[in-house]
mmCIF file of C-alpha atoms in Angstrom:
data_model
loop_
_atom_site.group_PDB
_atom_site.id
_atom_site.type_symbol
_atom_site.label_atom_id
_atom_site.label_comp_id
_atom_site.label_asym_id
_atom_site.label_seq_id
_atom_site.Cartn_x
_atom_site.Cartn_y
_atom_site.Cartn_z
ATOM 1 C CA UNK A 1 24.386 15.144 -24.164
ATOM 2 C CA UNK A 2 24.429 12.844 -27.087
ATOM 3 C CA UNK A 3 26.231 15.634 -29.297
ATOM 4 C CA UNK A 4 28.872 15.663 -26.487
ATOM 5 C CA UNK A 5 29.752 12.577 -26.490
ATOM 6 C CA UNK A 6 29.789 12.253 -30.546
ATOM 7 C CA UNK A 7 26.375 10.337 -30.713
ATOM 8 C CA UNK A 8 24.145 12.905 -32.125
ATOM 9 C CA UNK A 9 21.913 11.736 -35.146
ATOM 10 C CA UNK A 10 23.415 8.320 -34.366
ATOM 11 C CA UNK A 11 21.072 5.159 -34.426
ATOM 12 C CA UNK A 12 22.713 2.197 -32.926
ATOM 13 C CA UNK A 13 22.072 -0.059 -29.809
ATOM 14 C CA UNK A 14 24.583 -0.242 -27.776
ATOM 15 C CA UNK A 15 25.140 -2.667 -24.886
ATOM 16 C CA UNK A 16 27.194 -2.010 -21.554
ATOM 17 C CA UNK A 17 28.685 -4.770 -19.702
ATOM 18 C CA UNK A 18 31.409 -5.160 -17.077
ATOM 19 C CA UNK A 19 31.814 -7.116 -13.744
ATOM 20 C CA UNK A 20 30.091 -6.091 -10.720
ATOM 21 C CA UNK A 21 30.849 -2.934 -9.455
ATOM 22 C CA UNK A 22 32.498 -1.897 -12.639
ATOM 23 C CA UNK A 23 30.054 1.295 -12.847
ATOM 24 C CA UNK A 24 27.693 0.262 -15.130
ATOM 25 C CA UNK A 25 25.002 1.297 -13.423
ATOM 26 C CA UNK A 26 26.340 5.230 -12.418
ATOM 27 C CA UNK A 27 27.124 5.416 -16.025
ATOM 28 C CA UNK A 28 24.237 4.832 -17.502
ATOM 29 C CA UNK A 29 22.700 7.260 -14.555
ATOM 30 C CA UNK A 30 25.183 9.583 -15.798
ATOM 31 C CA UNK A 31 24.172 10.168 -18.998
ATOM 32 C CA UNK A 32 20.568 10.014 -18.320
ATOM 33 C CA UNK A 33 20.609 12.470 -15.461
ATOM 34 C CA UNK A 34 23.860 14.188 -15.377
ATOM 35 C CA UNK A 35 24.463 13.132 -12.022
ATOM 36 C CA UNK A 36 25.143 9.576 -9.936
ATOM 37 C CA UNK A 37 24.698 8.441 -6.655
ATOM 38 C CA UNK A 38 25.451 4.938 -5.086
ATOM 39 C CA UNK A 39 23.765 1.826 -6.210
ATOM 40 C CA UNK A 40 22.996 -0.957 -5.324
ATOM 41 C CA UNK A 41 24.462 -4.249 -7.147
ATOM 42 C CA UNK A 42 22.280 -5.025 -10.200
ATOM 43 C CA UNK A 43 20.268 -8.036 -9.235
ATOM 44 C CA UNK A 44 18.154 -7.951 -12.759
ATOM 45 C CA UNK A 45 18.327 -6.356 -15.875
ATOM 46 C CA UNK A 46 16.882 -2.815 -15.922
ATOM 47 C CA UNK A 47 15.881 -1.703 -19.504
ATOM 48 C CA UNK A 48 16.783 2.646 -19.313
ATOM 49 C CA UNK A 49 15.484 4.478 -22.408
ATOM 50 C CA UNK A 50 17.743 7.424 -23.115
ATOM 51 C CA UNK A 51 16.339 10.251 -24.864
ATOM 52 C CA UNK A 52 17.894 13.145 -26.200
ATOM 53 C CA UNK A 53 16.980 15.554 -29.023
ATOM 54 C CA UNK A 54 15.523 13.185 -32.025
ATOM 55 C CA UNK A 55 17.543 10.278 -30.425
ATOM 56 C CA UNK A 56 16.437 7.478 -28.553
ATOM 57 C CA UNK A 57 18.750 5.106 -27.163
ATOM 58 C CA UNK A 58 17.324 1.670 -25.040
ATOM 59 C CA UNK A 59 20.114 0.512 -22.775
ATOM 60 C CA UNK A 60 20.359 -2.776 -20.642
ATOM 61 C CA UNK A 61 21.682 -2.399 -17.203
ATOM 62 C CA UNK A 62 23.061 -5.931 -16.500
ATOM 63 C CA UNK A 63 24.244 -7.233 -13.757
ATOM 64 C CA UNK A 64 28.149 -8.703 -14.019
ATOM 65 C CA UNK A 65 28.967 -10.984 -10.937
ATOM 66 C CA UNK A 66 30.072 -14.419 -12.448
ATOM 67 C CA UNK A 67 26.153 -16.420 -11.779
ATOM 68 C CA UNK A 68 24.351 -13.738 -14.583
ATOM 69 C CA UNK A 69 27.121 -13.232 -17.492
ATOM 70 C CA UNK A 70 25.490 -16.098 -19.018
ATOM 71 C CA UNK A 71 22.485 -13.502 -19.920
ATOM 72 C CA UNK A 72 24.378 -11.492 -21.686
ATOM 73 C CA UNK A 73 24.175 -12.936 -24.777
ATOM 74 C CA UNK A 74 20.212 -12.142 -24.671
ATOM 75 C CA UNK A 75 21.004 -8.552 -24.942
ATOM 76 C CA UNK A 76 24.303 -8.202 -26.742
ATOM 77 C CA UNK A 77 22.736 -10.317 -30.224
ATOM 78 C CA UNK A 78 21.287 -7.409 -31.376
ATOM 79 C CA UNK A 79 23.644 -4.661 -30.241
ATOM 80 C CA UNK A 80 25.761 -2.473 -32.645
ATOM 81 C CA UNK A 81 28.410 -1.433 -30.484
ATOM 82 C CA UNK A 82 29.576 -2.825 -26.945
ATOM 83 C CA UNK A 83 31.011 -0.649 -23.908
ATOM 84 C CA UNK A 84 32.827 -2.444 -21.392
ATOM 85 C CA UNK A 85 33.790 -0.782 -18.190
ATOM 86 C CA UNK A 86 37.084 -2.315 -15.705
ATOM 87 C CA UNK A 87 37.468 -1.306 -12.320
ATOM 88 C CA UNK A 88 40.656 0.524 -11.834
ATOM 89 C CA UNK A 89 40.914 0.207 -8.993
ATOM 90 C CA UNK A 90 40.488 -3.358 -8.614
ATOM 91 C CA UNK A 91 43.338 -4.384 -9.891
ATOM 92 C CA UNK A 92 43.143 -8.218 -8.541
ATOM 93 C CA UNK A 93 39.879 -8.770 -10.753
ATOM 94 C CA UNK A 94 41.907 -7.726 -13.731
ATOM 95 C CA UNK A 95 42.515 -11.251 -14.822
ATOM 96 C CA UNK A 96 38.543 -11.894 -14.371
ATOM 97 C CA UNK A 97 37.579 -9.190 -16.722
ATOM 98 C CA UNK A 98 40.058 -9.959 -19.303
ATOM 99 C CA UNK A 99 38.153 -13.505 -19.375
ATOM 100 C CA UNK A 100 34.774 -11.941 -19.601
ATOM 101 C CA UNK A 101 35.826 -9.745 -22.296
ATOM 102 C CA UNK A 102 37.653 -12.498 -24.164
ATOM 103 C CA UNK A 103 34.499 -14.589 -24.290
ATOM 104 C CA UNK A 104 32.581 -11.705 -25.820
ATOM 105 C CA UNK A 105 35.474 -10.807 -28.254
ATOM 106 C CA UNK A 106 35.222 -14.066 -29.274
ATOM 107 C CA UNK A 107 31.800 -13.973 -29.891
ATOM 108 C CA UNK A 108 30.359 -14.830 -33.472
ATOM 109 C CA UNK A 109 27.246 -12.596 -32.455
ATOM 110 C CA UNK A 110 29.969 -9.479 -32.054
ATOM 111 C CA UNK A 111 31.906 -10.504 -34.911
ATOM 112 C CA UNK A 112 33.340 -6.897 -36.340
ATOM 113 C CA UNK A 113 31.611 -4.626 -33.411
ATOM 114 C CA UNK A 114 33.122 -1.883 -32.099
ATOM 115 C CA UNK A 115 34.107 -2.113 -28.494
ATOM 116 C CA UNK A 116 35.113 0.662 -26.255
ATOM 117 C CA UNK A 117 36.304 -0.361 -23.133
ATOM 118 C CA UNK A 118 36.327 2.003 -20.131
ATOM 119 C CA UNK A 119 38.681 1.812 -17.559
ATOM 120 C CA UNK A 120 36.867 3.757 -15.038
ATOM 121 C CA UNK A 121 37.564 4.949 -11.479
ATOM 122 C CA UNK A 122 40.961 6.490 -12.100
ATOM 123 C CA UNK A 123 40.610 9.371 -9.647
ATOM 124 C CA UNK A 124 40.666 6.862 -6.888
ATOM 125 C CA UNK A 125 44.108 6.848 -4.845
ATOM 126 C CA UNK A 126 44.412 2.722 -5.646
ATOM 127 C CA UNK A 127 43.963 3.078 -9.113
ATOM 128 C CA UNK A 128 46.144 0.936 -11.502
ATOM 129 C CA UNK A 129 48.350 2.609 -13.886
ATOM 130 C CA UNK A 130 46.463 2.251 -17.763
ATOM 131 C CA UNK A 131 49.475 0.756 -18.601
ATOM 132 C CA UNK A 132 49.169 -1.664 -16.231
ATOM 133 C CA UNK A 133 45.627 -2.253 -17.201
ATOM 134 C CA UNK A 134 46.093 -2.923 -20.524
ATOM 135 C CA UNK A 135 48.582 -5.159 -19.521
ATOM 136 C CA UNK A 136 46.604 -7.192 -17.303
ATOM 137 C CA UNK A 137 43.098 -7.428 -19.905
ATOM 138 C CA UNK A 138 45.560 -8.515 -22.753
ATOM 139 C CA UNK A 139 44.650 -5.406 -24.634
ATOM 140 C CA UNK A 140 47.904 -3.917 -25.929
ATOM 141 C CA UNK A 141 48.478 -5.438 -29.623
ATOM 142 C CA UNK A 142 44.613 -5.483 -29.946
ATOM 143 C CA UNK A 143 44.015 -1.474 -29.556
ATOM 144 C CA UNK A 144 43.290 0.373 -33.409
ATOM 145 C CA UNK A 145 44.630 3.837 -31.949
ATOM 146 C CA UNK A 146 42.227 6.397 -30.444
ATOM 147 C CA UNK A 147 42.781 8.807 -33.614
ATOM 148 C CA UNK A 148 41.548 5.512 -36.031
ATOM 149 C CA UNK A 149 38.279 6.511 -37.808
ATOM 150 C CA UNK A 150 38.696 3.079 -40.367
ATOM 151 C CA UNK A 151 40.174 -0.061 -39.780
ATOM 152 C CA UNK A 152 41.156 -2.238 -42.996
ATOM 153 C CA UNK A 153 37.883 -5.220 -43.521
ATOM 154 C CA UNK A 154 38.431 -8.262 -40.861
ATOM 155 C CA UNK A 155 39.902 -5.925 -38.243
ATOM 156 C CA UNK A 156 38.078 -4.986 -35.028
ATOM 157 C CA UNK A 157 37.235 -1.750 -33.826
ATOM 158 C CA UNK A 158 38.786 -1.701 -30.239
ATOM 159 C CA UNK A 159 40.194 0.573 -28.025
ATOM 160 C CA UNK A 160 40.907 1.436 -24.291
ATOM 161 C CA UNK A 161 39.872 4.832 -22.590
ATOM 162 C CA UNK A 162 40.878 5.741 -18.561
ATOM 163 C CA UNK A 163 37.769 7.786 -17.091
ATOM 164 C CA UNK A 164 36.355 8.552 -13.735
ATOM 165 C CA UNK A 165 32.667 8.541 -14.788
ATOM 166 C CA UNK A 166 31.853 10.212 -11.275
ATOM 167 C CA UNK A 167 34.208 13.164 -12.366
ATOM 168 C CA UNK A 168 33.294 13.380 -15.506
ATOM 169 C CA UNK A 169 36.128 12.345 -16.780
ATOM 170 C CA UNK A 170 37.247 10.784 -20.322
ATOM 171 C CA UNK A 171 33.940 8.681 -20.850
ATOM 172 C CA UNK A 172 33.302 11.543 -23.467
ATOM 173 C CA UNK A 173 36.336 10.618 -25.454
ATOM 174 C CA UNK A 174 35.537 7.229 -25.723
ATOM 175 C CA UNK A 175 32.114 7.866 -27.045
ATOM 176 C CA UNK A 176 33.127 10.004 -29.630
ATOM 177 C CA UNK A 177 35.511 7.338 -30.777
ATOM 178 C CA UNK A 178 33.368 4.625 -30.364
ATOM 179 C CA UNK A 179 30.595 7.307 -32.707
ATOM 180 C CA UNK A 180 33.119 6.603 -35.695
ATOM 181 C CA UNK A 181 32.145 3.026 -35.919
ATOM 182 C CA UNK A 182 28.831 3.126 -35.307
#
């Protein structure tokens, strides 16, 4: 799996953070099992070990409704890289994501870290447009271009992939991107 998604023989620790109901939790299920199923809204961090070929991965599984984002910081000092996953088909908590990801882009800790940012749930019929999306997260002048492998010293990794993680969908894309900065 980690070869797939452009992580084999890659050390890092990366983090995975998004608002409630973001799918977090199904992707993290989804790379550890192949498969998802419904969940229940993270209450408390989970640790989930992934382990694949010589590869071990420890993930956090944190909750993102607006009382626990504080905690994020606990888990995100250390990390390498940061995936953060927006609801497409939410479109009204745009505005609310694009504040919880400004905070972290704007965190010293995450100074020069790659972040991929997921917009998942596209095969649902209310799904925004990714246009739309990047509109609405404040995204568009930020992105370094999916076919980037190096980004001149002071500039952030950062870009944007659509993906329906329940389909299997363009999560694998994003990884393999996100692989060249780690």
């Amino acid at each position: 799996m980690l070869n797939w998604l452009g992580l084999w023989q890659k050390k890092a620790k990366i983090v995975f953070l998004g608002l409630d109901n973001a799918g977090k939790t199904t992707l993290l299920y989804m790379l550890k099992k192949g498969s998802a199923g419904q969940f229940d809204p993270t209450q408390q961090p989970c640790s989930h070990e992934l382990k694949m070929g010589r590869i071990r991965f420890r993930t956090f599984d944190l909750g993102g409704h607006a009382q626990v984002r504080h905690t994020w910081r606990e888990y995100y000092l250390t990390a390498d890289g940061v995936v953060f996953l927006v609801d497409m088909s939410d479109p009204a908590r745009f505005e609310e994501s694009r504040k919880a990801l400004a905070d972290l882009l704007q965190a010293p800790e995450l100074e020069g870290r790659p972040f991929l940012v997921l917009g998942n749930k596209i095969d649902k019929p209310d799904a925004a447009d990714p246009h739309q999306a990047l509109s609405g997260l404040q995204l568009s002048n930020r992105l370094v271009g999916k076919e980037t492998d190096r980004v001149p010293q002071g500039v952030r990794p950062i870009e944007f992939f659509p993906c329906s993680v329940i389909r299997k969908q363009g999560y694998r894309e994003g990884f393999q991107w996100l692989a060249k900065f780690l």
